[in-house]
Amino acid sequence: MTSTEPTAPSGTNASSGTNASSGTTPATESSPATASTPSTKSSLIWARRRSTVARFWASYRTRRAGLLGLAGLTLIALLALTAPWTVGADVQSVTQAPGTALEPPSAEFPLGTDQFGRSLLGLLIWGARISLLVGLLAAVLSVAIGTLVGIIAGHYGGWFSTVVMRITDWFLVMPTLVLAIVLATVMSRSMWTVVLAIGVTSWPTTARLVRAQTIAVESRPYIERATALGGGHGHVMGKHVLPNVMPLVLAQTTLGISTAILTEATLAFLGLGDPTVVSWGGMLQDARDAGAVSSGHWWYLAPPGIAIALVALAFTLCGRAVESVLNPKLGVGR
């Protein structure tokens, strides 16, 4: 009997062990659900982003001017991207020019030729690559600097914000083109010099706009809750402020590209661009050097000038449409 008495407790222990193991089994079975929680959150985040993009596009396509500008930019971008296959890199060569100097428009050369006998249509398409690339990179650099300065100045405030804003005001009152000319003159002549010269001289407007938006965002109650829960400066600026100023940054970038393209064309026209590449501003400089103005060779001047104006107009139309979608209070006409 004594030998059987321990058997009962051991059986009880075994059963309790079974219950314990069975009690751990559901936890083990529920672990995949716990592991799938991040993927569920990720899918929800992407679903919200797709919904946001869909709402943005539904509102944007009601802006006829914005659609017109987007269609024009799409066409020009396709021409620029396919330039190596449609016109070829040989169009830039002055030793393999297919025509004679300064031929007027004809069936063979729809826009005429330059002083080296190169097709102006081919140069115009190839030059779109440099003009669009420089405009895009310079605008992104400018907006990135302005956003960083604006968020930091708006977040910390106090004497630091005052000093930063006084420096910003100094850049703001100085002529952007003059500063860009100075930088492009003292640095080596290249495409990256032009990008840097435009980017580091045109950020103050973005900085002031972003600073004002940052101050407005940080006055909201959830910023105080995030700080009370232990959120540091980087968390507040990166997780709360930056997402709220991104619509403003996007609109400012779109509008800044047209200004950057015009500035690049001006620098190239003044002889401060990259002489090894073809751009629309460089074509205008070559036309001036060839005496196209005094000689009446209008086909040399008109195409690059019209192209610059059309691209700047297209980016402006897109920027205004984006701004009106992101901020309906502006009441911009459709």
mmCIF file of C-alpha atoms in Angstrom:
data_model
loop_
_atom_site.group_PDB
_atom_site.id
_atom_site.type_symbol
_atom_site.label_atom_id
_atom_site.label_comp_id
_atom_site.label_asym_id
_atom_site.label_seq_id
_atom_site.Cartn_x
_atom_site.Cartn_y
_atom_site.Cartn_z
ATOM 1 C CA MET A 1 0.000 0.000 0.000
ATOM 2 C CA THR A 2 2.819 2.327 0.820
ATOM 3 C CA SER A 3 4.300 1.583 -2.525
ATOM 4 C CA THR A 4 1.102 2.519 -4.224
ATOM 5 C CA GLU A 5 0.570 5.704 -2.230
ATOM 6 C CA PRO A 6 3.476 7.504 -3.850
ATOM 7 C CA THR A 7 2.119 6.348 -7.150
ATOM 8 C CA ALA A 8 -0.985 8.433 -6.739
ATOM 9 C CA PRO A 9 0.902 11.679 -6.097
ATOM 10 C CA SER A 10 3.224 10.942 -8.960
ATOM 11 C CA GLY A 11 0.216 10.399 -11.146
ATOM 12 C CA THR A 12 -1.157 13.623 -9.878
ATOM 13 C CA ASN A 13 2.119 15.312 -10.644
ATOM 14 C CA ALA A 14 2.094 13.777 -14.058
ATOM 15 C CA SER A 15 -1.401 14.974 -14.656
ATOM 16 C CA SER A 16 -0.478 18.379 -13.363
ATOM 17 C CA GLY A 17 2.569 18.295 -15.588
ATOM 18 C CA THR A 18 0.287 17.419 -18.426
ATOM 19 C CA ASN A 19 -1.938 20.306 -17.481
ATOM 20 C CA ALA A 20 1.098 22.557 -17.224
ATOM 21 C CA SER A 21 2.309 21.416 -20.580
ATOM 22 C CA SER A 22 -1.144 21.738 -21.977
ATOM 23 C CA GLY A 23 -1.259 25.159 -20.407
ATOM 24 C CA THR A 24 1.897 26.105 -22.243
ATOM 25 C CA THR A 25 0.680 24.616 -25.474
ATOM 26 C CA PRO A 26 -1.864 27.382 -26.167
ATOM 27 C CA ALA A 27 0.828 29.958 -25.481
ATOM 28 C CA THR A 28 3.035 28.197 -28.003
ATOM 29 C CA GLU A 29 0.179 28.048 -30.450
ATOM 30 C CA SER A 30 -0.583 31.712 -29.967
ATOM 31 C CA SER A 31 3.014 32.738 -30.636
ATOM 32 C CA PRO A 32 2.562 32.680 -34.434
ATOM 33 C CA ALA A 33 -0.284 35.124 -34.026
ATOM 34 C CA THR A 34 1.982 37.306 -31.934
ATOM 35 C CA ALA A 35 4.740 36.972 -34.524
ATOM 36 C CA SER A 36 2.332 37.917 -37.261
ATOM 37 C CA THR A 37 1.409 41.155 -35.505
ATOM 38 C CA PRO A 38 4.247 43.207 -37.104
ATOM 39 C CA SER A 39 3.279 41.990 -40.553
ATOM 40 C CA THR A 40 -0.317 42.903 -39.805
ATOM 41 C CA LYS A 41 0.748 46.377 -38.732
ATOM 42 C CA SER A 42 2.914 46.697 -41.828
ATOM 43 C CA SER A 43 0.045 45.684 -44.083
ATOM 44 C CA LEU A 44 -2.211 48.213 -42.370
ATOM 45 C CA ILE A 45 0.386 50.932 -42.819
ATOM 46 C CA TRP A 46 0.784 50.134 -46.523
ATOM 47 C CA ALA A 47 -2.986 49.981 -46.942
ATOM 48 C CA ARG A 48 -3.295 53.445 -45.433
ATOM 49 C CA ARG A 49 -0.528 54.742 -47.666
ATOM 50 C CA ARG A 50 -2.203 53.317 -50.758
ATOM 51 C CA SER A 51 -5.468 54.867 -49.660
ATOM 52 C CA THR A 52 -3.754 58.224 -49.148
ATOM 53 C CA VAL A 53 -2.152 58.072 -52.591
ATOM 54 C CA ALA A 54 -5.479 57.114 -54.146
ATOM 55 C CA ARG A 55 -7.224 60.063 -52.471
ATOM 56 C CA PHE A 56 -4.413 62.383 -53.548
ATOM 57 C CA TRP A 57 -4.650 61.250 -57.177
ATOM 58 C CA ALA A 58 -8.451 61.465 -57.162
ATOM 59 C CA SER A 59 -8.198 65.070 -56.027
ATOM 60 C CA TYR A 60 -5.227 65.929 -58.263
ATOM 61 C CA ARG A 61 -6.845 64.726 -61.475
ATOM 62 C CA THR A 62 -9.670 67.232 -60.975
ATOM 63 C CA ARG A 63 -7.110 70.010 -61.505
ATOM 64 C CA ARG A 64 -6.978 70.445 -65.269
ATOM 65 C CA ALA A 65 -3.961 72.730 -65.164
ATOM 66 C CA GLY A 66 -2.089 70.211 -63.020
ATOM 67 C CA LEU A 67 -2.898 67.391 -65.431
ATOM 68 C CA LEU A 68 -1.707 69.504 -68.360
ATOM 69 C CA GLY A 69 1.568 70.221 -66.607
ATOM 70 C CA LEU A 70 2.001 66.563 -65.643
ATOM 71 C CA ALA A 71 1.373 65.423 -69.227
ATOM 72 C CA GLY A 72 3.965 67.877 -70.533
ATOM 73 C CA LEU A 73 6.550 66.810 -67.967
ATOM 74 C CA THR A 74 5.919 63.139 -68.706
ATOM 75 C CA LEU A 75 6.485 63.699 -72.422
ATOM 76 C CA ILE A 76 9.677 65.692 -71.871
ATOM 77 C CA ALA A 77 10.982 63.148 -69.358
ATOM 78 C CA LEU A 78 10.370 60.279 -71.794
ATOM 79 C CA LEU A 79 12.198 62.142 -74.554
ATOM 80 C CA ALA A 80 15.120 62.823 -72.205
ATOM 81 C CA LEU A 81 15.329 59.233 -70.955
ATOM 82 C CA THR A 82 15.229 57.768 -74.458
ATOM 83 C CA ALA A 83 17.709 60.267 -75.927
ATOM 84 C CA PRO A 84 20.625 57.769 -76.103
ATOM 85 C CA TRP A 85 18.511 55.537 -78.378
ATOM 86 C CA THR A 86 16.496 58.128 -80.314
ATOM 87 C CA VAL A 87 19.185 60.726 -81.125
ATOM 88 C CA GLY A 88 22.379 59.057 -79.900
ATOM 89 C CA ALA A 89 25.358 60.538 -78.100
ATOM 90 C CA ASP A 90 27.051 61.449 -81.411
ATOM 91 C CA VAL A 91 24.736 64.433 -81.730
ATOM 92 C CA GLN A 92 27.022 66.289 -79.287
ATOM 93 C CA SER A 93 30.140 65.741 -81.381
ATOM 94 C CA VAL A 94 31.451 68.748 -83.290
ATOM 95 C CA THR A 95 33.622 66.561 -85.546
ATOM 96 C CA GLN A 96 30.810 64.308 -86.802
ATOM 97 C CA ALA A 97 28.192 66.957 -87.531
ATOM 98 C CA PRO A 98 25.837 65.796 -90.309
ATOM 99 C CA GLY A 99 24.952 69.256 -91.643
ATOM 100 C CA THR A 100 26.476 72.614 -92.482
ATOM 101 C CA ALA A 101 26.684 75.568 -90.136
ATOM 102 C CA LEU A 102 23.496 77.438 -89.244
ATOM 103 C CA GLU A 103 21.129 75.751 -91.688
ATOM 104 C CA PRO A 104 17.516 76.944 -91.371
ATOM 105 C CA PRO A 105 14.788 74.412 -90.475
ATOM 106 C CA SER A 106 14.221 71.800 -93.159
ATOM 107 C CA ALA A 107 12.896 68.272 -93.592
ATOM 108 C CA GLU A 108 16.266 66.823 -92.616
ATOM 109 C CA PHE A 109 16.781 69.192 -89.685
ATOM 110 C CA PRO A 110 13.353 70.252 -88.350
ATOM 111 C CA LEU A 111 14.881 72.892 -86.034
ATOM 112 C CA GLY A 112 17.926 73.742 -88.134
ATOM 113 C CA THR A 113 21.586 73.361 -87.183
ATOM 114 C CA ASP A 114 24.061 75.185 -84.950
ATOM 115 C CA GLN A 115 27.372 76.791 -85.919
ATOM 116 C CA PHE A 116 28.999 73.336 -86.065
ATOM 117 C CA GLY A 117 26.305 71.763 -88.258
ATOM 118 C CA ARG A 118 24.761 69.718 -85.422
ATOM 119 C CA SER A 119 21.018 69.082 -85.364
ATOM 120 C CA LEU A 120 19.351 71.466 -82.940
ATOM 121 C CA LEU A 121 16.478 69.026 -82.398
ATOM 122 C CA GLY A 122 18.903 66.350 -81.246
ATOM 123 C CA LEU A 123 20.745 68.841 -79.033
ATOM 124 C CA LEU A 124 17.446 70.024 -77.571
ATOM 125 C CA ILE A 125 16.387 66.482 -76.651
ATOM 126 C CA TRP A 126 19.805 65.620 -75.255
ATOM 127 C CA GLY A 127 20.027 68.881 -73.338
ATOM 128 C CA ALA A 128 16.781 68.071 -71.559
ATOM 129 C CA ARG A 129 18.640 65.374 -69.635
ATOM 130 C CA ILE A 130 21.071 67.829 -68.045
ATOM 131 C CA SER A 131 18.569 70.633 -67.470
ATOM 132 C CA LEU A 132 16.018 68.368 -65.780
ATOM 133 C CA LEU A 133 18.656 66.535 -63.745
ATOM 134 C CA VAL A 134 20.302 69.727 -62.505
ATOM 135 C CA GLY A 135 16.928 71.280 -61.696
ATOM 136 C CA LEU A 136 15.753 68.217 -59.779
ATOM 137 C CA LEU A 137 18.969 67.710 -57.797
ATOM 138 C CA ALA A 138 19.331 71.397 -56.966
ATOM 139 C CA ALA A 139 15.714 71.643 -55.810
ATOM 140 C CA VAL A 140 16.046 68.522 -53.643
ATOM 141 C CA LEU A 141 19.253 69.848 -52.070
ATOM 142 C CA SER A 142 17.706 73.248 -51.435
ATOM 143 C CA VAL A 143 14.541 71.813 -49.880
ATOM 144 C CA ALA A 144 16.526 69.326 -47.779
ATOM 145 C CA ILE A 145 18.667 72.123 -46.292
ATOM 146 C CA GLY A 146 15.650 74.346 -45.724
ATOM 147 C CA THR A 147 13.651 71.537 -44.097
ATOM 148 C CA LEU A 148 16.493 70.608 -41.748
ATOM 149 C CA VAL A 149 17.117 74.219 -40.721
ATOM 150 C CA GLY A 150 13.413 74.990 -40.337
ATOM 151 C CA ILE A 151 12.594 71.951 -38.187
ATOM 152 C CA ILE A 152 15.606 72.443 -35.891
ATOM 153 C CA ALA A 153 14.959 76.162 -35.479
ATOM 154 C CA GLY A 154 11.249 75.664 -34.850
ATOM 155 C CA HIS A 155 11.773 72.804 -32.414
ATOM 156 C CA TYR A 156 14.446 74.262 -30.143
ATOM 157 C CA GLY A 157 13.330 77.892 -30.261
ATOM 158 C CA GLY A 158 14.872 80.482 -27.957
ATOM 159 C CA TRP A 159 18.138 82.217 -28.746
ATOM 160 C CA PHE A 160 19.199 79.357 -31.032
ATOM 161 C CA SER A 161 16.171 79.877 -33.285
ATOM 162 C CA THR A 162 16.809 83.632 -33.292
ATOM 163 C CA VAL A 163 20.407 83.209 -34.445
ATOM 164 C CA VAL A 164 19.452 80.661 -37.120
ATOM 165 C CA MET A 165 16.667 82.878 -38.441
ATOM 166 C CA ARG A 166 18.953 85.915 -38.620
ATOM 167 C CA ILE A 167 21.371 83.880 -40.744
ATOM 168 C CA THR A 168 18.425 82.733 -42.860
ATOM 169 C CA ASP A 169 17.291 86.338 -43.307
ATOM 170 C CA TRP A 170 20.778 87.271 -44.497
ATOM 171 C CA PHE A 171 20.623 84.596 -47.185
ATOM 172 C CA LEU A 172 17.069 85.636 -47.985
ATOM 173 C CA VAL A 173 17.844 89.299 -48.693
ATOM 174 C CA MET A 174 20.950 88.473 -50.720
ATOM 175 C CA PRO A 175 20.237 87.939 -54.447
ATOM 176 C CA THR A 176 20.251 84.208 -55.057
ATOM 177 C CA LEU A 177 21.637 84.552 -58.554
ATOM 178 C CA VAL A 178 24.549 86.705 -57.358
ATOM 179 C CA LEU A 179 25.505 84.183 -54.677
ATOM 180 C CA ALA A 180 25.220 81.340 -57.178
ATOM 181 C CA ILE A 181 27.444 83.219 -59.631
ATOM 182 C CA VAL A 182 30.067 83.753 -56.916
ATOM 183 C CA LEU A 183 30.086 80.066 -55.963
ATOM 184 C CA ALA A 184 30.141 78.913 -59.578
ATOM 185 C CA THR A 185 33.042 81.294 -60.272
ATOM 186 C CA VAL A 186 35.325 80.248 -57.410
ATOM 187 C CA MET A 187 34.667 76.514 -57.864
ATOM 188 C CA SER A 188 35.490 74.268 -60.801
ATOM 189 C CA ARG A 189 33.092 74.384 -63.714
ATOM 190 C CA SER A 190 31.006 71.213 -63.597
ATOM 191 C CA MET A 191 27.410 70.091 -63.326
ATOM 192 C CA TRP A 192 27.822 69.348 -59.611
ATOM 193 C CA THR A 193 29.135 72.851 -58.991
ATOM 194 C CA VAL A 194 25.979 74.288 -60.526
ATOM 195 C CA VAL A 195 23.815 71.979 -58.403
ATOM 196 C CA LEU A 196 25.680 72.985 -55.255
ATOM 197 C CA ALA A 197 25.591 76.688 -56.123
ATOM 198 C CA ILE A 198 21.832 76.649 -56.636
ATOM 199 C CA GLY A 199 21.065 74.365 -53.688
ATOM 200 C CA VAL A 200 23.009 76.239 -51.005
ATOM 201 C CA THR A 201 21.670 79.652 -52.021
ATOM 202 C CA SER A 202 17.937 79.004 -52.444
ATOM 203 C CA TRP A 203 16.949 77.275 -49.185
ATOM 204 C CA PRO A 204 15.884 80.242 -46.944
ATOM 205 C CA THR A 205 12.275 80.410 -48.180
ATOM 206 C CA THR A 206 11.738 76.735 -47.415
ATOM 207 C CA ALA A 207 13.380 77.144 -43.997
ATOM 208 C CA ARG A 208 11.009 79.917 -42.948
ATOM 209 C CA LEU A 209 7.939 78.043 -44.151
ATOM 210 C CA VAL A 210 8.972 74.811 -42.431
ATOM 211 C CA ARG A 211 9.830 76.631 -39.200
ATOM 212 C CA ALA A 212 6.373 78.195 -39.058
ATOM 213 C CA GLN A 213 4.751 74.815 -39.709
ATOM 214 C CA THR A 214 6.950 73.173 -37.058
ATOM 215 C CA ILE A 215 5.885 75.688 -34.424
ATOM 216 C CA ALA A 216 2.228 75.061 -35.320
ATOM 217 C CA VAL A 217 2.648 71.281 -35.108
ATOM 218 C CA GLU A 218 4.483 71.337 -31.775
ATOM 219 C CA SER A 219 1.700 73.361 -30.179
ATOM 220 C CA ARG A 220 -0.658 70.391 -30.505
ATOM 221 C CA PRO A 221 -1.482 68.266 -27.429
ATOM 222 C CA TYR A 222 -0.108 64.969 -28.726
ATOM 223 C CA ILE A 223 3.390 66.483 -28.879
ATOM 224 C CA GLU A 224 3.150 67.198 -25.138
ATOM 225 C CA ARG A 225 2.009 63.623 -24.505
ATOM 226 C CA ALA A 226 4.901 62.237 -26.564
ATOM 227 C CA THR A 227 7.366 64.344 -24.579
ATOM 228 C CA ALA A 228 5.786 63.322 -21.258
ATOM 229 C CA LEU A 229 6.113 59.653 -22.224
ATOM 230 C CA GLY A 230 9.853 60.067 -22.705
ATOM 231 C CA GLY A 231 10.116 61.025 -26.385
ATOM 232 C CA GLY A 232 13.384 62.858 -27.033
ATOM 233 C CA HIS A 233 14.126 65.641 -29.477
ATOM 234 C CA GLY A 234 14.952 63.243 -32.298
ATOM 235 C CA HIS A 235 11.744 61.261 -31.735
ATOM 236 C CA VAL A 236 9.547 64.363 -31.747
ATOM 237 C CA MET A 237 11.201 65.873 -34.821
ATOM 238 C CA GLY A 238 11.457 62.626 -36.792
ATOM 239 C CA LYS A 239 8.227 60.855 -35.863
ATOM 240 C CA HIS A 240 5.804 63.724 -35.367
ATOM 241 C CA VAL A 241 7.039 66.964 -36.912
ATOM 242 C CA LEU A 242 8.593 65.693 -40.143
ATOM 243 C CA PRO A 243 5.517 63.719 -41.349
ATOM 244 C CA ASN A 244 3.349 66.786 -40.772
ATOM 245 C CA VAL A 245 5.599 69.134 -42.739
ATOM 246 C CA MET A 246 6.169 66.704 -45.633
ATOM 247 C CA PRO A 247 3.148 67.940 -47.663
ATOM 248 C CA LEU A 248 4.583 71.455 -47.513
ATOM 249 C CA VAL A 249 8.028 70.117 -48.435
ATOM 250 C CA LEU A 250 6.603 68.211 -51.422
ATOM 251 C CA ALA A 251 4.826 71.264 -52.767
ATOM 252 C CA GLN A 252 7.906 73.429 -52.223
ATOM 253 C CA THR A 253 10.094 70.913 -54.053
ATOM 254 C CA THR A 254 7.800 70.875 -57.080
ATOM 255 C CA LEU A 255 7.769 74.650 -57.236
ATOM 256 C CA GLY A 256 11.523 74.877 -56.641
ATOM 257 C CA ILE A 257 12.450 72.714 -59.627
ATOM 258 C CA SER A 258 11.265 75.335 -62.120
ATOM 259 C CA THR A 259 13.297 78.021 -60.338
ATOM 260 C CA ALA A 260 16.358 75.762 -60.308
ATOM 261 C CA ILE A 261 16.042 75.087 -64.047
ATOM 262 C CA LEU A 262 15.829 78.810 -64.779
ATOM 263 C CA THR A 263 18.848 79.495 -62.556
ATOM 264 C CA GLU A 264 20.852 76.727 -64.238
ATOM 265 C CA ALA A 265 20.008 78.153 -67.650
ATOM 266 C CA THR A 266 21.088 81.606 -66.490
ATOM 267 C CA LEU A 267 24.410 80.334 -65.140
ATOM 268 C CA ALA A 268 25.063 78.374 -68.333
ATOM 269 C CA PHE A 269 24.147 81.412 -70.443
ATOM 270 C CA LEU A 270 26.692 83.445 -68.476
ATOM 271 C CA GLY A 271 29.364 80.856 -69.217
ATOM 272 C CA LEU A 272 29.447 79.335 -65.711
ATOM 273 C CA GLY A 273 27.985 75.957 -66.626
ATOM 274 C CA ASP A 274 29.709 72.707 -67.472
ATOM 275 C CA PRO A 275 31.299 73.141 -70.940
ATOM 276 C CA THR A 276 31.528 69.370 -71.482
ATOM 277 C CA VAL A 277 27.756 68.745 -71.494
ATOM 278 C CA VAL A 278 24.851 70.044 -73.532
ATOM 279 C CA SER A 279 22.105 71.925 -71.716
ATOM 280 C CA TRP A 280 19.450 74.383 -72.757
ATOM 281 C CA GLY A 281 21.269 77.271 -71.106
ATOM 282 C CA GLY A 282 24.475 76.195 -72.822
ATOM 283 C CA MET A 283 22.681 76.207 -76.175
ATOM 284 C CA LEU A 284 21.628 79.806 -75.559
ATOM 285 C CA GLN A 285 25.213 80.723 -74.745
ATOM 286 C CA ASP A 286 26.439 79.046 -77.943
ATOM 287 C CA ALA A 287 23.789 80.926 -79.918
ATOM 288 C CA ARG A 288 24.974 84.215 -78.446
ATOM 289 C CA ASP A 289 28.611 83.390 -79.168
ATOM 290 C CA ALA A 290 27.698 82.454 -82.759
ATOM 291 C CA GLY A 291 26.020 85.832 -83.276
ATOM 292 C CA ALA A 292 22.562 84.374 -83.785
ATOM 293 C CA VAL A 293 20.922 87.497 -82.368
ATOM 294 C CA SER A 294 22.555 89.958 -84.752
ATOM 295 C CA SER A 295 22.449 87.555 -87.712
ATOM 296 C CA GLY A 296 18.745 86.808 -87.378
ATOM 297 C CA HIS A 297 19.178 83.051 -86.870
ATOM 298 C CA TRP A 298 16.024 82.765 -84.797
ATOM 299 C CA TRP A 299 15.915 78.960 -85.017
ATOM 300 C CA TYR A 300 19.054 78.824 -82.893
ATOM 301 C CA LEU A 301 17.592 80.955 -80.076
ATOM 302 C CA ALA A 302 13.927 80.035 -80.026
ATOM 303 C CA PRO A 303 13.933 76.231 -79.328
ATOM 304 C CA PRO A 304 15.980 76.217 -76.087
ATOM 305 C CA GLY A 305 14.278 79.366 -74.821
ATOM 306 C CA ILE A 306 10.808 77.951 -75.468
ATOM 307 C CA ALA A 307 11.796 74.610 -73.908
ATOM 308 C CA ILE A 308 12.971 76.323 -70.709
ATOM 309 C CA ALA A 309 9.773 78.357 -70.509
ATOM 310 C CA LEU A 310 7.514 75.341 -71.106
ATOM 311 C CA VAL A 311 9.250 73.145 -68.510
ATOM 312 C CA ALA A 312 9.193 75.925 -65.919
ATOM 313 C CA LEU A 313 5.503 76.473 -66.627
ATOM 314 C CA ALA A 314 4.748 72.745 -66.397
ATOM 315 C CA PHE A 315 6.483 72.411 -63.017
ATOM 316 C CA THR A 316 4.701 75.507 -61.762
ATOM 317 C CA LEU A 317 1.314 74.106 -62.809
ATOM 318 C CA CYS A 318 2.080 70.794 -61.101
ATOM 319 C CA GLY A 319 3.335 72.557 -57.984
ATOM 320 C CA ARG A 320 0.235 74.723 -57.705
ATOM 321 C CA ALA A 321 -1.996 71.691 -58.173
ATOM 322 C CA VAL A 322 -0.124 69.714 -55.510
ATOM 323 C CA GLU A 323 -0.296 72.678 -53.158
ATOM 324 C CA SER A 324 -4.040 73.042 -53.641
ATOM 325 C CA VAL A 325 -4.609 69.317 -53.056
ATOM 326 C CA LEU A 326 -2.550 69.227 -49.875
ATOM 327 C CA ASN A 327 -4.012 72.495 -48.595
ATOM 328 C CA PRO A 328 -7.583 72.929 -49.876
ATOM 329 C CA LYS A 329 -7.938 76.174 -47.905
ATOM 330 C CA LEU A 330 -5.869 77.919 -50.552
ATOM 331 C CA GLY A 331 -8.838 77.772 -52.905
ATOM 332 C CA VAL A 332 -6.707 77.480 -56.014
ATOM 333 C CA GLY A 333 -8.820 77.231 -59.128
ATOM 334 C CA ARG A 334 -9.043 73.927 -60.908
#
